[in-house]
XYZ file of C-alpha atoms in Angstrom:
701
model
C 0.002 -0.015 -0.005
C 2.825 2.370 0.899
C 4.576 1.569 -2.398
C 1.400 2.392 -4.349
C 1.096 5.741 -2.596
C 4.653 6.594 -3.572
C 3.893 5.723 -7.226
C 0.802 7.994 -7.133
C 2.842 10.786 -5.562
C 5.536 10.470 -8.257
C 2.908 10.520 -11.019
C 1.479 13.719 -9.505
C 4.938 15.306 -9.523
C 5.298 14.423 -13.193
C 2.275 16.558 -14.015
C 2.994 19.291 -11.468
C 3.200 22.878 -12.715
C 6.328 23.390 -14.716
C 5.391 26.998 -15.186
C 7.809 29.864 -15.285
C 10.752 29.712 -12.910
C 11.286 33.080 -11.219
C 14.500 33.697 -9.299
C 15.827 36.681 -7.421
C 18.798 38.177 -9.297
C 19.926 40.708 -6.670
C 23.046 39.229 -5.088
C 26.731 39.234 -6.114
C 26.727 42.315 -8.267
C 29.733 44.610 -8.678
C 29.477 48.363 -9.079
C 31.642 51.234 -10.266
C 30.653 54.882 -10.618
C 31.813 57.077 -13.500
C 32.331 59.252 -15.345
C 34.719 57.437 -17.681
C 36.687 58.627 -20.667
C 35.708 55.492 -22.570
C 32.802 53.067 -22.573
C 33.335 50.435 -19.889
C 31.438 47.835 -21.905
C 33.978 47.816 -24.696
C 37.009 48.497 -22.515
C 37.426 45.081 -20.873
C 40.822 45.999 -19.489
C 39.114 48.124 -16.836
C 36.586 45.555 -15.757
C 38.623 44.271 -12.838
C 39.581 47.600 -11.319
C 37.707 49.786 -8.809
C 34.620 47.530 -8.573
C 32.899 47.080 -5.249
C 30.462 44.387 -4.310
C 26.827 45.476 -3.907
C 23.443 43.851 -3.357
C 20.392 45.146 -5.131
C 18.378 47.307 -4.670
C 21.217 49.881 -4.846
C 21.587 53.589 -5.571
C 24.767 55.582 -5.837
C 23.028 58.751 -4.564
C 21.922 57.583 -1.113
C 24.092 60.232 0.556
C 25.136 63.005 -1.846
C 21.620 63.695 -3.202
C 20.265 64.065 0.342
C 22.757 66.312 2.084
C 24.473 68.766 -0.284
C 22.558 71.291 -2.329
C 23.273 70.834 -6.051
C 26.594 69.073 -5.394
C 25.613 65.521 -6.223
C 26.639 63.060 -8.896
C 24.278 62.578 -11.813
C 25.736 60.550 -14.608
C 26.783 57.104 -15.704
C 27.692 54.090 -13.632
C 28.032 50.352 -14.286
C 26.832 47.160 -12.673
C 28.479 43.839 -13.455
C 27.522 40.269 -12.651
C 28.760 36.819 -13.728
C 26.189 34.156 -14.224
C 26.270 30.487 -15.307
C 23.082 29.132 -16.841
C 21.499 26.234 -14.828
C 21.530 22.930 -16.679
C 17.775 22.496 -16.227
C 17.170 25.710 -18.162
C 18.586 24.385 -21.423
C 16.131 25.185 -24.214
C 14.157 27.641 -22.049
C 13.386 31.257 -22.855
C 15.263 33.498 -20.393
C 14.244 37.009 -19.372
C 15.695 39.683 -17.098
C 13.067 41.870 -15.459
C 14.168 45.172 -13.939
C 11.600 46.785 -11.649
C 13.336 50.178 -11.776
C 16.601 51.669 -12.949
C 17.424 55.356 -12.586
C 17.034 56.586 -15.107
C 18.312 55.302 -18.433
C 19.717 51.798 -18.874
C 21.617 49.731 -21.381
C 21.892 45.978 -20.757
C 24.722 43.900 -22.270
C 25.350 40.163 -22.229
C 28.895 39.073 -23.064
C 29.469 42.458 -24.703
C 26.330 42.404 -26.831
C 23.437 44.841 -26.343
C 20.221 43.035 -25.341
C 18.010 45.925 -24.240
C 17.635 49.611 -23.407
C 15.150 51.616 -21.375
C 14.433 55.297 -20.737
C 12.643 56.233 -17.544
C 13.562 55.740 -13.901
C 10.249 54.457 -12.551
C 8.747 51.821 -14.796
C 9.756 48.183 -15.150
C 11.285 46.741 -18.306
C 12.150 43.268 -19.572
C 14.986 42.015 -21.733
C 14.902 38.576 -23.355
C 18.439 37.265 -23.021
C 18.336 33.519 -23.686
C 20.025 33.604 -27.075
C 22.821 35.847 -25.712
C 23.685 33.475 -22.842
C 26.288 30.733 -23.311
C 25.438 27.425 -21.648
C 28.967 26.246 -20.904
C 30.640 29.313 -19.385
C 30.276 32.243 -17.019
C 28.283 34.956 -18.748
C 29.140 38.592 -18.039
C 26.154 40.850 -17.592
C 26.805 44.587 -17.683
C 24.142 47.216 -16.968
C 25.063 50.785 -17.816
C 22.909 53.302 -15.958
C 22.769 57.073 -16.167
C 20.605 59.434 -14.074
C 21.705 62.699 -15.642
C 18.753 64.904 -16.638
C 17.953 64.666 -20.316
C 15.597 66.793 -22.437
C 14.004 63.698 -23.973
C 13.300 61.746 -20.756
C 10.801 62.807 -18.084
C 11.409 64.297 -15.626
C 13.660 66.583 -17.616
C 15.291 68.007 -14.450
C 15.860 67.278 -10.762
C 14.097 70.415 -9.553
C 11.072 68.917 -7.714
C 12.751 65.721 -6.522
C 15.987 63.835 -7.003
C 16.130 61.059 -9.601
C 18.335 58.546 -7.798
C 20.791 56.681 -9.996
C 21.268 52.914 -9.966
C 19.387 49.628 -10.067
C 17.293 50.717 -7.113
C 14.475 48.164 -7.331
C 14.736 44.351 -7.455
C 15.763 42.371 -10.558
C 14.331 38.967 -11.462
C 15.578 36.200 -13.742
C 12.708 34.309 -15.359
C 12.710 31.120 -17.390
C 9.694 29.966 -19.395
C 8.896 27.404 -22.041
C 8.988 28.466 -25.701
C 5.251 29.240 -25.577
C 4.295 31.531 -22.731
C 2.017 34.234 -21.379
C 3.935 37.157 -22.818
C 6.494 38.931 -20.676
C 7.503 41.519 -23.202
C 4.271 43.564 -23.450
C 5.816 46.634 -21.804
C 6.810 44.420 -18.846
C 3.162 43.851 -17.998
C 1.743 40.638 -16.528
C 0.333 39.726 -19.945
C -3.073 39.386 -18.263
C -5.578 42.283 -18.330
C -8.732 42.239 -16.240
C -11.579 44.582 -17.097
C -14.686 44.935 -14.919
C -17.941 46.616 -15.817
C -21.537 46.848 -14.539
C -20.345 46.173 -11.016
C -23.016 46.056 -8.298
C -23.919 43.937 -5.337
C -26.124 41.872 -7.680
C -23.590 41.039 -10.412
C -20.386 42.028 -12.142
C -19.145 41.516 -15.700
C -15.480 40.576 -15.825
C -13.354 40.227 -18.952
C -9.974 38.518 -18.817
C -7.589 39.143 -21.743
C -4.454 37.021 -21.919
C -1.669 37.685 -24.377
C 0.253 34.584 -25.548
C 3.612 34.410 -27.281
C 4.981 31.575 -29.390
C 8.785 31.531 -29.359
C 9.145 28.829 -32.004
C 8.879 28.869 -35.803
C 5.797 26.646 -35.923
C 2.213 26.812 -34.787
C 1.649 25.119 -31.426
C -1.520 23.397 -30.119
C -2.065 24.723 -26.583
C -4.892 25.021 -24.098
C -5.524 28.296 -22.230
C -7.476 28.258 -19.005
C -8.589 31.229 -16.918
C -10.054 30.831 -13.438
C -11.475 33.125 -10.801
C -10.967 32.236 -7.105
C -12.347 33.754 -3.936
C -9.970 35.307 -1.424
C -10.307 32.108 0.562
C -9.177 29.985 -2.413
C -12.464 28.499 -3.638
C -13.052 28.299 -7.371
C -15.757 30.681 -8.581
C -15.648 30.038 -12.307
C -13.329 28.722 -14.984
C -13.137 28.665 -18.788
C -10.838 26.839 -21.224
C -10.032 27.371 -24.879
C -8.070 25.144 -27.280
C -5.767 27.244 -29.419
C -3.469 26.697 -32.359
C -0.918 29.366 -31.419
C 0.688 31.179 -34.359
C 4.443 31.802 -34.169
C 4.201 35.366 -35.390
C 3.605 38.052 -32.776
C 1.762 37.903 -29.432
C -1.914 37.096 -29.610
C -4.711 38.200 -27.239
C -7.419 35.756 -26.098
C -10.515 36.952 -24.275
C -12.766 35.274 -21.690
C -15.984 36.820 -20.401
C -17.556 36.093 -16.996
C -20.581 37.231 -15.118
C -20.301 36.890 -11.342
C -23.503 36.729 -9.320
C -23.722 38.486 -5.930
C -20.062 39.379 -5.921
C -18.160 40.313 -2.784
C -17.235 43.924 -3.496
C -13.938 45.673 -2.801
C -15.091 48.368 -0.378
C -11.970 50.404 0.341
C -10.545 50.281 3.857
C -13.799 48.883 5.243
C -13.532 45.624 3.249
C -10.722 45.356 0.684
C -11.838 41.966 -0.595
C -9.710 40.492 -3.357
C -10.522 37.689 -5.747
C -7.690 36.078 -7.696
C -7.593 35.531 -11.469
C -5.233 32.838 -12.722
C -4.297 32.208 -16.330
C -2.747 28.826 -17.132
C -1.186 27.804 -20.412
C -1.141 24.059 -20.988
C 0.515 21.847 -23.566
C 0.372 18.052 -23.790
C -1.540 17.903 -20.512
C 0.982 19.924 -18.513
C 0.870 23.479 -17.215
C 3.742 25.265 -18.968
C 3.029 28.826 -17.757
C 0.872 30.428 -15.114
C 0.164 34.019 -14.039
C -2.104 35.208 -11.196
C -3.478 38.706 -10.775
C -5.716 40.446 -8.169
C -9.349 41.229 -8.824
C -11.082 43.716 -6.615
C -14.673 44.245 -7.844
C -15.534 47.913 -7.446
C -16.978 50.890 -9.288
C -15.636 54.438 -9.000
C -17.834 57.445 -9.762
C -17.254 61.170 -9.219
C -19.985 63.828 -9.184
C -18.813 67.413 -9.594
C -19.540 69.453 -6.482
C -20.718 66.462 -4.507
C -17.983 63.939 -3.988
C -16.417 60.584 -4.739
C -18.470 57.413 -4.773
C -17.314 53.846 -4.304
C -19.803 51.188 -5.332
C -22.571 53.793 -5.266
C -21.799 55.033 -1.730
C -20.198 58.383 -1.004
C -16.683 57.742 0.161
C -14.474 60.133 2.148
C -11.274 61.004 0.309
C -8.794 61.638 3.137
C -5.692 62.086 1.032
C -1.916 61.993 1.545
C 0.950 62.154 -0.914
C 4.085 60.014 -0.843
C 7.590 60.238 -2.264
C 9.388 56.919 -2.101
C 12.824 57.901 -0.786
C 14.190 57.411 2.740
C 16.957 59.150 4.658
C 20.258 57.301 4.137
C 18.701 54.881 1.650
C 17.474 57.023 -1.190
C 15.017 55.088 -3.327
C 16.721 51.696 -2.870
C 13.991 50.362 -0.583
C 12.975 46.906 0.503
C 9.519 45.662 1.437
C 10.152 46.644 5.074
C 10.403 50.342 4.199
C 7.281 50.245 1.990
C 5.403 48.506 4.801
C 6.567 51.078 7.356
C 5.293 53.909 5.171
C 1.967 52.162 4.645
C 1.572 51.467 8.349
C 1.773 55.204 9.053
C -0.510 56.076 6.158
C -3.081 53.624 7.514
C -2.535 54.829 11.096
C -3.270 58.452 10.222
C -6.616 57.324 8.807
C -5.972 58.119 5.151
C -8.329 56.588 2.616
C -6.561 57.687 -0.570
C -2.989 58.290 -1.625
C -1.403 60.246 -4.445
C 1.815 58.483 -5.423
C 3.805 61.432 -6.589
C 5.262 62.182 -9.002
C 6.052 58.890 -10.721
C 5.302 55.208 -10.975
C 6.109 53.486 -7.694
C 6.948 49.937 -6.716
C 4.465 47.300 -7.865
C 4.697 45.858 -4.350
C 3.372 49.177 -3.005
C 0.397 49.128 -5.356
C -0.343 45.530 -4.360
C -0.315 46.436 -0.680
C -2.699 49.317 -1.372
C -4.999 46.764 -3.037
C -5.032 44.579 0.073
C -5.287 47.521 2.496
C -8.122 49.283 0.699
C -6.309 52.504 -0.107
C -7.594 54.311 -3.200
C -4.659 55.279 -5.415
C -3.772 58.051 -7.814
C -0.883 56.813 -10.009
C 1.032 59.204 -12.267
C 4.001 59.705 -14.564
C 6.915 62.131 -13.918
C 5.800 64.735 -16.442
C 6.531 67.602 -14.049
C 7.836 71.115 -13.655
C 9.271 71.945 -17.125
C 9.012 71.006 -20.787
C 11.740 70.938 -23.408
C 9.782 70.022 -26.531
C 11.702 66.754 -26.777
C 9.908 64.600 -24.202
C 6.751 63.713 -26.118
C 7.727 60.166 -27.135
C 9.036 59.283 -23.672
C 5.952 60.708 -21.936
C 3.787 58.492 -24.109
C 5.986 55.487 -23.394
C 6.040 55.986 -19.644
C 2.263 56.411 -19.459
C 1.713 53.270 -21.519
C 4.102 51.374 -19.222
C 2.409 52.640 -16.090
C -1.050 51.635 -17.330
C -0.120 48.204 -18.637
C 2.067 47.287 -15.678
C -0.535 48.518 -13.146
C -3.720 47.713 -15.028
C -5.067 45.072 -12.662
C -4.630 46.925 -9.354
C -8.173 47.660 -8.119
C -6.860 50.403 -5.831
C -5.999 52.701 -8.754
C -8.786 55.094 -9.753
C -6.993 57.661 -11.905
C -3.938 58.117 -14.116
C -1.970 61.345 -13.568
C -0.842 63.043 -16.796
C 1.146 66.059 -15.640
C 1.940 68.206 -12.602
C 2.604 71.934 -12.832
C 3.827 71.907 -16.429
C 3.320 75.176 -18.334
C 5.380 77.055 -20.937
C 4.992 76.864 -23.833
C 1.301 76.496 -23.082
C 0.317 75.307 -26.541
C 2.812 72.466 -26.502
C 1.893 71.381 -22.977
C -1.813 71.505 -23.801
C -1.397 69.414 -26.948
C 0.765 66.826 -25.184
C -1.658 66.573 -22.255
C -4.512 65.959 -24.655
C -2.496 63.251 -26.348
C -1.751 61.619 -23.023
C -5.434 61.735 -22.069
C -6.402 60.025 -25.350
C -3.654 57.442 -24.832
C -4.901 56.690 -21.343
C -8.485 56.340 -22.575
C -7.374 54.007 -25.353
C -5.359 51.805 -23.002
C -7.919 51.955 -20.176
C -11.272 53.633 -20.909
C -12.675 52.770 -17.477
C -10.453 54.901 -15.278
C -10.238 58.672 -14.840
C -7.393 60.900 -15.921
C -6.092 63.930 -14.016
C -3.725 66.835 -14.594
C -2.529 69.357 -12.036
C -2.108 73.132 -12.139
C -0.498 75.350 -9.483
C -2.177 78.665 -10.402
C -5.622 77.939 -8.993
C -7.871 79.306 -11.732
C -9.878 77.221 -14.140
C -9.182 79.310 -17.236
C -5.444 78.652 -17.234
C -4.562 77.561 -20.813
C -3.210 74.092 -19.869
C -6.327 73.172 -17.851
C -9.393 71.142 -18.751
C -7.646 68.487 -20.787
C -8.284 65.587 -18.396
C -11.318 64.131 -16.573
C -10.239 65.684 -13.250
C -8.644 69.063 -12.653
C -6.177 69.091 -9.812
C -4.912 72.306 -8.282
C -1.979 72.821 -5.936
C -2.461 75.753 -3.559
C -0.049 76.748 -0.845
C -1.885 79.584 0.921
C 0.241 80.929 3.723
C 3.362 79.305 2.374
C 4.169 80.300 -1.229
C 1.273 82.711 -1.562
C -0.929 85.041 0.472
C -2.261 84.038 3.908
C -3.452 80.821 5.512
C -7.065 81.959 5.520
C -7.147 82.818 1.811
C -7.972 79.228 0.973
C -11.597 79.823 1.922
C -12.456 82.639 -0.506
C -10.566 80.796 -3.255
C -12.684 77.657 -2.793
C -15.897 79.624 -2.603
C -15.048 81.540 -5.774
C -14.294 78.309 -7.666
C -17.465 76.769 -6.288
C -19.576 79.651 -7.477
C -18.020 80.226 -10.899
C -17.307 76.618 -11.940
C -19.844 74.375 -10.262
C -19.570 71.685 -12.945
C -15.825 71.195 -12.598
C -14.464 68.083 -10.932
C -11.923 69.773 -8.714
C -9.345 68.231 -6.383
C -6.982 70.094 -4.071
C -3.957 68.043 -4.944
C -1.256 69.707 -2.821
C -1.384 72.067 0.166
C 0.683 72.504 3.301
C 3.900 74.027 4.583
C 7.363 73.027 5.764
C 8.348 72.173 9.324
C 11.718 71.514 10.860
C 11.046 69.851 14.177
C 14.109 71.622 15.630
C 12.479 74.981 14.863
C 9.859 76.031 17.419
C 8.010 79.217 18.381
C 4.631 80.199 19.706
C 4.825 83.605 18.022
C 3.112 83.086 14.686
C 1.534 85.151 11.922
C -0.777 84.232 9.092
C 1.936 83.895 6.467
C 5.566 82.969 6.211
C 8.380 83.526 3.728
C 9.024 79.974 2.548
C 12.496 80.965 1.307
C 13.687 82.014 4.750
C 15.572 79.460 6.899
C 13.080 79.343 9.829
C 10.446 76.576 9.407
C 8.675 76.335 12.748
C 6.686 73.166 13.288
C 4.027 75.237 15.064
C 3.326 77.181 11.880
C 2.793 74.003 9.905
C 0.365 72.838 12.567
C -1.573 76.118 12.490
C -1.839 75.994 8.703
C -3.214 72.449 8.630
C -5.658 73.071 11.474
C -7.374 75.849 9.559
C -7.090 74.600 6.019
C -8.412 71.116 6.694
C -11.452 72.668 8.395
C -12.178 74.589 5.167
C -11.655 71.513 2.991
C -13.903 69.375 5.209
C -16.717 71.862 4.969
C -16.612 72.168 1.166
C -17.678 68.971 -0.671
C -16.934 70.877 -3.896
C -13.381 69.722 -3.260
C -13.920 66.095 -4.296
C -10.611 64.970 -2.787
C -7.646 66.630 -1.122
C -4.053 65.515 -0.690
C -1.799 67.261 1.839
C 1.819 67.621 0.810
C 3.587 65.456 1.991
C 3.368 62.424 4.202
C 7.148 62.270 4.601
C 10.015 64.741 4.220
C 11.991 63.967 1.075
C 15.104 64.985 -0.848
C 15.186 67.885 -3.299
C 18.835 68.239 -4.253
C 18.390 71.671 -5.849
C 17.106 73.478 -2.743
C 17.648 74.377 0.915
C 14.643 74.194 3.234
C 14.469 75.028 6.922
C 18.264 75.330 7.252
C 18.675 71.852 5.754
C 20.256 71.450 2.284
C 18.565 69.209 -0.260
C 15.374 68.838 1.735
C 11.638 69.416 1.309
C 10.288 69.548 4.855
C 6.536 69.669 4.209
C 6.196 66.094 5.436
C 4.114 65.221 8.495
C 6.836 62.680 9.354
C 10.602 63.308 9.321
C 12.782 61.932 6.551
C 14.044 59.091 8.767
C 10.455 58.184 9.715
C 11.287 58.620 13.446
C 9.264 61.693 14.400
C 5.589 62.311 13.681
C 4.957 66.040 13.680
C 2.012 67.597 15.510
C -0.036 67.902 12.304
C 0.160 64.135 11.923
C -1.916 63.699 15.072
C -4.318 66.455 13.994
C -5.230 64.436 10.913
C -5.247 61.149 12.828
C -7.729 62.580 15.304
C -9.942 63.873 12.451
C -9.710 60.818 10.177
C -8.953 57.719 12.196
C -11.332 55.544 14.171
C -8.517 54.862 16.657
C -8.732 56.849 19.935
C -6.539 59.970 19.972
C -5.775 62.292 22.878
C -2.755 64.448 22.062
C -1.093 67.570 23.445
C 0.544 69.721 20.767
C 3.821 71.648 20.941
C 5.610 68.892 22.818
C 8.927 69.912 21.191
C 8.287 73.639 21.774
C 9.499 73.244 25.353
C 11.318 76.547 25.912
C 8.301 78.819 26.195
C 8.352 82.466 25.073
C 5.208 83.637 26.888
C 4.126 83.254 30.468
C 0.494 83.638 29.470
C -0.224 81.190 26.658
C -2.688 78.682 25.303
C -2.732 74.867 25.123
C -4.140 72.788 22.253
C -5.434 69.238 22.616
C -6.649 66.916 19.858
C -9.265 64.418 21.073
C -11.661 62.256 19.118
C -13.017 60.490 22.223
C -14.622 63.414 23.996
C -13.929 66.802 25.604
C -10.599 66.757 27.379
C -9.678 68.089 30.803
C -6.361 69.858 31.296
C -4.225 69.885 34.414
C -1.324 72.349 34.823
C 1.053 71.326 37.595
C -1.731 69.211 39.071
C -4.432 71.931 38.971
C -7.431 71.511 36.654
C -7.968 74.426 34.288
C -11.168 75.892 32.902
C -12.936 74.052 30.070
C -11.657 74.563 26.537
C -13.230 76.249 23.587
C -13.841 74.397 20.322
C -11.217 74.860 17.619
C -11.662 74.555 13.865
C -12.939 70.969 13.862
C -14.769 68.755 16.337
C -11.549 67.134 17.639
C -9.753 70.482 18.157
C -9.786 71.938 21.700
C -8.021 75.124 22.891
C -7.422 76.011 26.523
C -6.843 79.776 26.744
C -5.490 82.008 29.468
C -2.962 79.416 30.709
C -0.402 80.996 33.060
C 2.886 79.166 33.432
C 5.077 79.292 36.501
C 8.785 79.952 36.358
C 10.779 76.831 35.583
C 9.287 73.445 34.742
C 5.598 73.079 34.051
C 3.787 69.734 33.793
C 0.762 69.488 31.511
C -1.601 66.566 31.613
C -4.794 66.079 29.587
C -7.271 63.313 30.213
C -10.553 62.080 28.694
C -12.793 59.578 30.401
C -15.323 57.974 28.025
C -18.863 56.890 28.868
C -17.726 53.253 29.194
C -15.075 54.195 31.759
C -11.991 54.073 29.538
C -9.420 56.754 30.255
C -7.045 58.279 27.741
C -4.341 60.748 28.637
C -1.272 62.561 27.380
C 1.529 64.454 29.186
C 4.210 66.980 28.236
C 6.579 69.364 30.006
C 7.258 73.020 29.237
C 9.875 75.357 30.728
C 9.353 79.087 31.250
C 12.380 81.277 32.020
C 11.214 84.776 31.113
C 9.653 86.590 28.160
C 11.422 86.148 24.815
C 11.253 87.313 21.244
C 11.448 84.808 18.423
C 15.040 84.188 17.509
C 16.379 81.726 14.921
C 19.105 79.774 16.634
C 22.147 78.489 14.777
C 20.700 75.041 14.079
C 23.292 72.596 12.863
C 22.827 70.310 9.876
C 23.522 66.863 11.285
C 22.204 63.418 10.531
C 21.834 62.692 14.246
C 18.775 64.902 14.868
C 15.591 63.482 13.457
C 17.288 62.559 10.207
C 17.930 66.194 9.440
């Protein structure tokens, strides 16, 4: 009996999936940074000098682009790796998939060019099987270059640094001669379209592109299946195909799902799974699985955003992908840390600015229920030479991200202007391209001037506007008349406030604040950022005309062309410091307004050296009206601030020396929440900017 079981087990193994073999290709690389007087690929005599061992992901700008204004390296560098083909891969098709290289790449195998790519943020695939030698070590060289170019977006480093290097993972993939195509702009080769989605039914179309790598037609069987999140089969279809050897071919399967489990954002981010299997002679020779979140997005001008027919709050943050000391060479742990804070603050939507981000990040947004704005790096300036590359990067973004249910809109440009006619024409082209590739999602473009009649506006489904009242323009309170004017004059416009906010260095503190600030001065008090967000969110929340808003930014990030808040190469508008160690006061303001988690928080905990004996104290509480104790004595009740969670205790008189502040809220069910801080008063002061040092030991500054 035991012998028979072994035979059965061996027979099962014989028919087990022999689908594509995917292997990490990130170890044992060598790296050397240029510039060089000659091409390293052809100059083999220099291959063994000055190389250092690195593991991918890797960037050569992790330090210089983050600490020194304008004095950073942008140019060519080389990666080298030796690789011997496994014996079991003989006769297979071999591919190299790069998730991201900054920003232009040339890939060589044994001195021969096998692929090129322009653009730092999208994936690309090179088929390399015919270039590999089976009986020797193969030398793989990747030439990278992150210098700004007029024909590759972004055309400069002005809004953010384009980190150089192979900064996302690389994969080596082997398939049979016939496969689900890997070379369709590095997409999955599987495209899932959903329409007529409701709680009663949903129509799902699955398109699979197949590729025949031989010279003859091949009889194959293609199966697509839909599974529940728990793994149960919902429905499956199979088609017998005589696959032509000339060009990839699309095959389409249509499904109607009854009483589907909908993807309902953060409340219930339910995911089905769609699997495409290619079979030949009774064996599975390739297999690809993709997520399916059944949902319907709808926007009504002046009213709001709707998910599956229900109005959905769009509590928005923006995210740049770089980290202090790491640049953009992130691993899953860093992406997960960022997402944990985005979820913790209570955000429901995220603008991934200003470029395509890691596919892992999009996948996590799918499973967490975050609604995503994905965009290309067509930002800041035009040259007249970037048209082809802008088209290419948008096509790559859409095809590579097509199946992520979290994505609701494709971003076409951000603050791109002169010459207006050229920018307008290119934006229209990008809109038409997006609608051709994906007619079911919205498009959006973003303007920084704040008036609808600007000549580059109204060329996408959604008009985004970036307004920095109280920071780059006018006063904090001027946001309200601007919104009301737009609301009155352009009621049919789908408007989103796509950036707002102000910088904050957590080492800069004062309680002496006005209604505006010179953003080019070195003093960036955290308290001013807090004041700005307290008022401006209250205006946004009371105006549904603003369909969605996205504060700028969730995290501080590098801008190597600027100095901000005494810190070179830094944009400090984040609500979390660059090293992700300190959450600024405004972080807790939004968390108290947006999150369902209990929040009781005393602000100005870093503003410890007080300038005024008579002052006020602010508490954020979403669990009830707080009490405040100063040095053990309860103070008078607070007044309401700008929103329901915002409480201000006025007329607070400090004693000389140390002062202990304690706030407490006791809920109806007897739970108690409290927070404590200490302030020191040592006499009246005027606001003075101290000589703050630029070190990497203080909050990643």
